[in-house]
Amino acid sequence: MSRGGRGGGLLIAGTTSDAGKSVVTAGICRWLVRRGVKVAPFKGQNMSLNSFVTREGAEIGRAQAMQAQAARVEPTALMNPVLLKPGGDRSSQVVLMGRPVGEMSARGYFGSGPAAEPRSADASPGRTPHGREALLGPVLECLERLRGTYDAVICEGAGSPAEINLRRTDIVNMGIARAARLPVVVVGDIDRGGVFASFFGTTALLAPEDQELIAGYLVNKFRGDVSLLEPGLAMLRGLTGRSTLGVLPFRHGLGIDEEDGLRVSLRGAVRESPATPPYGEDVLRVAVCAVPLMSNFTDVDALAAEPGVVVRFVDRPEELADADLVVVPGTRGTVKALAWLRERGLADALAWRAAEGRPVLGICGGYQILGEHIDDEVESRAGAVPGLGLLPVRVRFAREKTLARPVGVALGEAVEGYEIHHGVAEVRGGDVFVSDADGRALDGCRVGAVTGTHWHGALESDAFRRRFLTEVARTAGRRFVPAPDTSFGVLREEQLDLLGDLIEEHADTDALMRLIEEGAPAGLPFIPPGAP
């Protein structure tokens, strides 16, 4: 599959955000690795609050970590060299090669405003790139390094490649496709409607040089009889000269990591996990406070995977009343989320739960919120702010971000996770939550039924999760019993295999392989009007 010493490549673009680029990329990676192809995922620039820490301590989008798992390789910073973590409507933290280099306004990043403002110990004005146009070189270098190591690299685009206002500085869609001569397959979500217009319009708004690389289309989330769709696919080919390379059916229960937001609306059941009856006599109800700038909401996926556990996102205090466990999740805006909880009346509801001895779990930013005091001159620059006072913890925000993959013991069970935070916790009482094998404190705090930890992903440790839920059920007076054989890792592998099956069974894999090995075919027609 080598082209001049480089592995083959393919870019998966989309007609819109959330068209299914991430899952299609993961599915192709799983299909290829099952065929014996050494494959890696890649996304030049990601915007997400859902991130992950690699073994070398680099922060990347969690979607790319999931795609690496689909490819059965260890995720690295090369797979997502630029990560933007929104801190509000107009600015984001810029993470370059896994390390934060500063905050940047949208205007600055897209080349029409000031450069990033350093806010981390290892960042300086000289090291912070000026806009994303300056990042094309480093992004291409990462891609070439992967192509020099792997047989194939499956790249994921962002948003739509036809965002004509952003094309000049594009480093993730057609900018990288043209620079690296990658064939492009465009994914469209037919469940939203208008998929034919979206395919045609996306192609017709691209410059001739970009259209040369648009090699085909892929319909996602189709429900019904494919034969009814086929006349439209034939007409689309007549109009564009390009084939549709597959029609992927809608599937419930994928539950894979997302990058941009929750798959379901507020107050909907978390993810798309199929409902399963409880192993014991009762169900366990979990309410997750949908705080602003929520990060790593995938922390609760492992809870939703347990038979009989119902997980919901909530934003009203009355929705905490019947919850057996309330989770305050991570957030990119700890002080903002704290104010939101107070404004909504959720802070009082949490205090009432703590006083009644009812379980509350704070994760990362949620842990910080449960403490007594926050001193933030880094993230919000709000200075000294009182916390909810449910845990004897004081938090100071450091300029350097903690990025780690720790292991330890909690509730007598082995646990591992990952840390992504600026807040440094000073624990002044209570019980240690996570310790090392010798009993030395590592992280977190517990007072009564209130628990806090900086560790994301801890609930994916099966034995610890079962012990934690058993304790929650006992405290809540529920006759809930965790299933003894639920393995989150096995469930994740089954979901990734399902994605690989969708590609293998419903896509033209011969055509995909030709594109990966040979690039876009010559002579693809130009569809007017082209880019303005």
JSON list of N, CA and C in Angstrom, two decimals, residues 201-236:
[
{"chain": "A", "resi": 201, "resn": "GLY", "atom": "N", "xyz": [-24.28, 20.34, -3.38]},
{"chain": "A", "resi": 201, "resn": "GLY", "atom": "CA", "xyz": [-23.86, 21.69, -3.01]},
{"chain": "A", "resi": 201, "resn": "GLY", "atom": "C", "xyz": [-22.46, 21.74, -2.43]},
{"chain": "A", "resi": 202, "resn": "THR", "atom": "N", "xyz": [-22.11, 20.74, -1.63]},
{"chain": "A", "resi": 202, "resn": "THR", "atom": "CA", "xyz": [-20.75, 20.69, -1.07]},
{"chain": "A", "resi": 202, "resn": "THR", "atom": "C", "xyz": [-19.72, 20.64, -2.19]},
{"chain": "A", "resi": 203, "resn": "THR", "atom": "N", "xyz": [-19.96, 19.79, -3.17]},
{"chain": "A", "resi": 203, "resn": "THR", "atom": "CA", "xyz": [-19.02, 19.66, -4.29]},
{"chain": "A", "resi": 203, "resn": "THR", "atom": "C", "xyz": [-18.98, 20.93, -5.13]},
{"chain": "A", "resi": 204, "resn": "ALA", "atom": "N", "xyz": [-20.15, 21.48, -5.42]},
{"chain": "A", "resi": 204, "resn": "ALA", "atom": "CA", "xyz": [-20.22, 22.63, -6.33]},
{"chain": "A", "resi": 204, "resn": "ALA", "atom": "C", "xyz": [-19.66, 23.91, -5.75]},
{"chain": "A", "resi": 205, "resn": "LEU", "atom": "N", "xyz": [-19.46, 23.99, -4.44]},
{"chain": "A", "resi": 205, "resn": "LEU", "atom": "CA", "xyz": [-18.90, 25.18, -3.82]},
{"chain": "A", "resi": 205, "resn": "LEU", "atom": "C", "xyz": [-17.38, 25.11, -3.65]},
{"chain": "A", "resi": 206, "resn": "LEU", "atom": "N", "xyz": [-16.78, 24.06, -4.18]},
{"chain": "A", "resi": 206, "resn": "LEU", "atom": "CA", "xyz": [-15.33, 23.91, -4.07]},
{"chain": "A", "resi": 206, "resn": "LEU", "atom": "C", "xyz": [-14.63, 24.35, -5.34]},
{"chain": "A", "resi": 207, "resn": "ALA", "atom": "N", "xyz": [-13.40, 24.84, -5.19]},
{"chain": "A", "resi": 207, "resn": "ALA", "atom": "CA", "xyz": [-12.58, 25.23, -6.34]},
{"chain": "A", "resi": 207, "resn": "ALA", "atom": "C", "xyz": [-12.27, 24.00, -7.19]},
{"chain": "A", "resi": 208, "resn": "PRO", "atom": "N", "xyz": [-11.99, 24.19, -8.48]},
{"chain": "A", "resi": 208, "resn": "PRO", "atom": "CA", "xyz": [-11.68, 23.05, -9.35]},
{"chain": "A", "resi": 208, "resn": "PRO", "atom": "C", "xyz": [-10.59, 22.14, -8.80]},
{"chain": "A", "resi": 209, "resn": "GLU", "atom": "N", "xyz": [-9.54, 22.74, -8.21]},
{"chain": "A", "resi": 209, "resn": "GLU", "atom": "CA", "xyz": [-8.44, 21.94, -7.68]},
{"chain": "A", "resi": 209, "resn": "GLU", "atom": "C", "xyz": [-8.89, 21.09, -6.50]},
{"chain": "A", "resi": 210, "resn": "ASP", "atom": "N", "xyz": [-9.86, 21.58, -5.73]},
{"chain": "A", "resi": 210, "resn": "ASP", "atom": "CA", "xyz": [-10.40, 20.79, -4.63]},
{"chain": "A", "resi": 210, "resn": "ASP", "atom": "C", "xyz": [-11.36, 19.72, -5.13]},
{"chain": "A", "resi": 211, "resn": "GLN", "atom": "N", "xyz": [-12.18, 20.08, -6.10]},
{"chain": "A", "resi": 211, "resn": "GLN", "atom": "CA", "xyz": [-13.13, 19.11, -6.65]},
{"chain": "A", "resi": 211, "resn": "GLN", "atom": "C", "xyz": [-12.43, 17.90, -7.26]},
{"chain": "A", "resi": 212, "resn": "GLU", "atom": "N", "xyz": [-11.22, 18.09, -7.75]},
{"chain": "A", "resi": 212, "resn": "GLU", "atom": "CA", "xyz": [-10.46, 16.97, -8.33]},
{"chain": "A", "resi": 212, "resn": "GLU", "atom": "C", "xyz": [-10.24, 15.84, -7.33]},
{"chain": "A", "resi": 213, "resn": "LEU", "atom": "N", "xyz": [-10.33, 16.18, -6.03]},
{"chain": "A", "resi": 213, "resn": "LEU", "atom": "CA", "xyz": [-10.06, 15.19, -4.98]},
{"chain": "A", "resi": 213, "resn": "LEU", "atom": "C", "xyz": [-11.32, 14.59, -4.38]},
{"chain": "A", "resi": 214, "resn": "ILE", "atom": "N", "xyz": [-12.49, 15.16, -4.69]},
{"chain": "A", "resi": 214, "resn": "ILE", "atom": "CA", "xyz": [-13.76, 14.61, -4.18]},
{"chain": "A", "resi": 214, "resn": "ILE", "atom": "C", "xyz": [-14.09, 13.37, -5.00]},
{"chain": "A", "resi": 215, "resn": "ALA", "atom": "N", "xyz": [-13.85, 12.20, -4.38]},
{"chain": "A", "resi": 215, "resn": "ALA", "atom": "CA", "xyz": [-13.89, 10.95, -5.13]},
{"chain": "A", "resi": 215, "resn": "ALA", "atom": "C", "xyz": [-15.19, 10.18, -4.97]},
{"chain": "A", "resi": 216, "resn": "GLY", "atom": "N", "xyz": [-16.05, 10.57, -4.05]},
{"chain": "A", "resi": 216, "resn": "GLY", "atom": "CA", "xyz": [-17.30, 9.83, -3.88]},
{"chain": "A", "resi": 216, "resn": "GLY", "atom": "C", "xyz": [-18.01, 10.26, -2.61]},
{"chain": "A", "resi": 217, "resn": "TYR", "atom": "N", "xyz": [-19.16, 9.65, -2.39]},
{"chain": "A", "resi": 217, "resn": "TYR", "atom": "CA", "xyz": [-20.03, 10.00, -1.28]},
{"chain": "A", "resi": 217, "resn": "TYR", "atom": "C", "xyz": [-20.36, 8.76, -0.46]},
{"chain": "A", "resi": 218, "resn": "LEU", "atom": "N", "xyz": [-20.78, 8.99, 0.77]},
{"chain": "A", "resi": 218, "resn": "LEU", "atom": "CA", "xyz": [-21.18, 7.90, 1.65]},
{"chain": "A", "resi": 218, "resn": "LEU", "atom": "C", "xyz": [-22.40, 8.38, 2.43]},
{"chain": "A", "resi": 219, "resn": "VAL", "atom": "N", "xyz": [-23.51, 7.67, 2.27]},
{"chain": "A", "resi": 219, "resn": "VAL", "atom": "CA", "xyz": [-24.74, 8.01, 2.97]},
{"chain": "A", "resi": 219, "resn": "VAL", "atom": "C", "xyz": [-24.72, 7.35, 4.35]},
{"chain": "A", "resi": 220, "resn": "ASN", "atom": "N", "xyz": [-25.03, 8.13, 5.38]},
{"chain": "A", "resi": 220, "resn": "ASN", "atom": "CA", "xyz": [-25.00, 7.62, 6.75]},
{"chain": "A", "resi": 220, "resn": "ASN", "atom": "C", "xyz": [-26.40, 7.70, 7.37]},
{"chain": "A", "resi": 221, "resn": "LYS", "atom": "N", "xyz": [-26.69, 6.77, 8.28]},
{"chain": "A", "resi": 221, "resn": "LYS", "atom": "CA", "xyz": [-27.92, 6.76, 9.10]},
{"chain": "A", "resi": 221, "resn": "LYS", "atom": "C", "xyz": [-29.18, 6.57, 8.25]},
{"chain": "A", "resi": 222, "resn": "PHE", "atom": "N", "xyz": [-29.13, 5.66, 7.28]},
{"chain": "A", "resi": 222, "resn": "PHE", "atom": "CA", "xyz": [-30.30, 5.43, 6.44]},
{"chain": "A", "resi": 222, "resn": "PHE", "atom": "C", "xyz": [-31.25, 4.45, 7.13]},
{"chain": "A", "resi": 223, "resn": "ARG", "atom": "N", "xyz": [-32.54, 4.77, 7.05]},
{"chain": "A", "resi": 223, "resn": "ARG", "atom": "CA", "xyz": [-33.58, 3.89, 7.59]},
{"chain": "A", "resi": 223, "resn": "ARG", "atom": "C", "xyz": [-34.49, 3.48, 6.44]},
{"chain": "A", "resi": 224, "resn": "GLY", "atom": "N", "xyz": [-34.73, 2.19, 6.29]},
{"chain": "A", "resi": 224, "resn": "GLY", "atom": "CA", "xyz": [-35.68, 1.76, 5.29]},
{"chain": "A", "resi": 224, "resn": "GLY", "atom": "C", "xyz": [-35.07, 0.90, 4.20]},
{"chain": "A", "resi": 225, "resn": "ASP", "atom": "N", "xyz": [-35.75, 0.88, 3.06]},
{"chain": "A", "resi": 225, "resn": "ASP", "atom": "CA", "xyz": [-35.41, 0.04, 1.92]},
{"chain": "A", "resi": 225, "resn": "ASP", "atom": "C", "xyz": [-34.45, 0.79, 1.00]},
{"chain": "A", "resi": 226, "resn": "VAL", "atom": "N", "xyz": [-33.22, 0.28, 0.86]},
{"chain": "A", "resi": 226, "resn": "VAL", "atom": "CA", "xyz": [-32.20, 0.96, 0.07]},
{"chain": "A", "resi": 226, "resn": "VAL", "atom": "C", "xyz": [-32.62, 1.07, -1.39]},
{"chain": "A", "resi": 227, "resn": "SER", "atom": "N", "xyz": [-33.42, 0.14, -1.87]},
{"chain": "A", "resi": 227, "resn": "SER", "atom": "CA", "xyz": [-33.82, 0.19, -3.28]},
{"chain": "A", "resi": 227, "resn": "SER", "atom": "C", "xyz": [-34.58, 1.47, -3.60]},
{"chain": "A", "resi": 228, "resn": "LEU", "atom": "N", "xyz": [-35.26, 2.02, -2.61]},
{"chain": "A", "resi": 228, "resn": "LEU", "atom": "CA", "xyz": [-35.99, 3.28, -2.83]},
{"chain": "A", "resi": 228, "resn": "LEU", "atom": "C", "xyz": [-35.03, 4.45, -2.99]},
{"chain": "A", "resi": 229, "resn": "LEU", "atom": "N", "xyz": [-33.83, 4.30, -2.49]},
{"chain": "A", "resi": 229, "resn": "LEU", "atom": "CA", "xyz": [-32.84, 5.37, -2.58]},
{"chain": "A", "resi": 229, "resn": "LEU", "atom": "C", "xyz": [-32.04, 5.32, -3.87]},
{"chain": "A", "resi": 230, "resn": "GLU", "atom": "N", "xyz": [-31.97, 4.16, -4.47]},
{"chain": "A", "resi": 230, "resn": "GLU", "atom": "CA", "xyz": [-31.06, 3.95, -5.60]},
{"chain": "A", "resi": 230, "resn": "GLU", "atom": "C", "xyz": [-31.31, 4.87, -6.79]},
{"chain": "A", "resi": 231, "resn": "PRO", "atom": "N", "xyz": [-32.57, 5.20, -7.18]},
{"chain": "A", "resi": 231, "resn": "PRO", "atom": "CA", "xyz": [-32.73, 6.15, -8.28]},
{"chain": "A", "resi": 231, "resn": "PRO", "atom": "C", "xyz": [-32.07, 7.50, -8.00]},
{"chain": "A", "resi": 232, "resn": "GLY", "atom": "N", "xyz": [-32.16, 7.96, -6.75]},
{"chain": "A", "resi": 232, "resn": "GLY", "atom": "CA", "xyz": [-31.52, 9.23, -6.38]},
{"chain": "A", "resi": 232, "resn": "GLY", "atom": "C", "xyz": [-30.01, 9.13, -6.46]},
{"chain": "A", "resi": 233, "resn": "LEU", "atom": "N", "xyz": [-29.46, 8.00, -6.06]},
{"chain": "A", "resi": 233, "resn": "LEU", "atom": "CA", "xyz": [-28.01, 7.81, -6.14]},
{"chain": "A", "resi": 233, "resn": "LEU", "atom": "C", "xyz": [-27.54, 7.82, -7.59]},
{"chain": "A", "resi": 234, "resn": "ALA", "atom": "N", "xyz": [-28.34, 7.21, -8.47]},
{"chain": "A", "resi": 234, "resn": "ALA", "atom": "CA", "xyz": [-27.99, 7.21, -9.90]},
{"chain": "A", "resi": 234, "resn": "ALA", "atom": "C", "xyz": [-28.05, 8.63, -10.47]},
{"chain": "A", "resi": 235, "resn": "MET", "atom": "N", "xyz": [-29.06, 9.39, -10.08]},
{"chain": "A", "resi": 235, "resn": "MET", "atom": "CA", "xyz": [-29.16, 10.78, -10.55]},
{"chain": "A", "resi": 235, "resn": "MET", "atom": "C", "xyz": [-28.01, 11.63, -10.02]},
{"chain": "A", "resi": 236, "resn": "LEU", "atom": "N", "xyz": [-27.61, 11.38, -8.77]},
{"chain": "A", "resi": 236, "resn": "LEU", "atom": "CA", "xyz": [-26.48, 12.11, -8.19]},
{"chain": "A", "resi": 236, "resn": "LEU", "atom": "C", "xyz": [-25.20, 11.83, -8.97]}
]
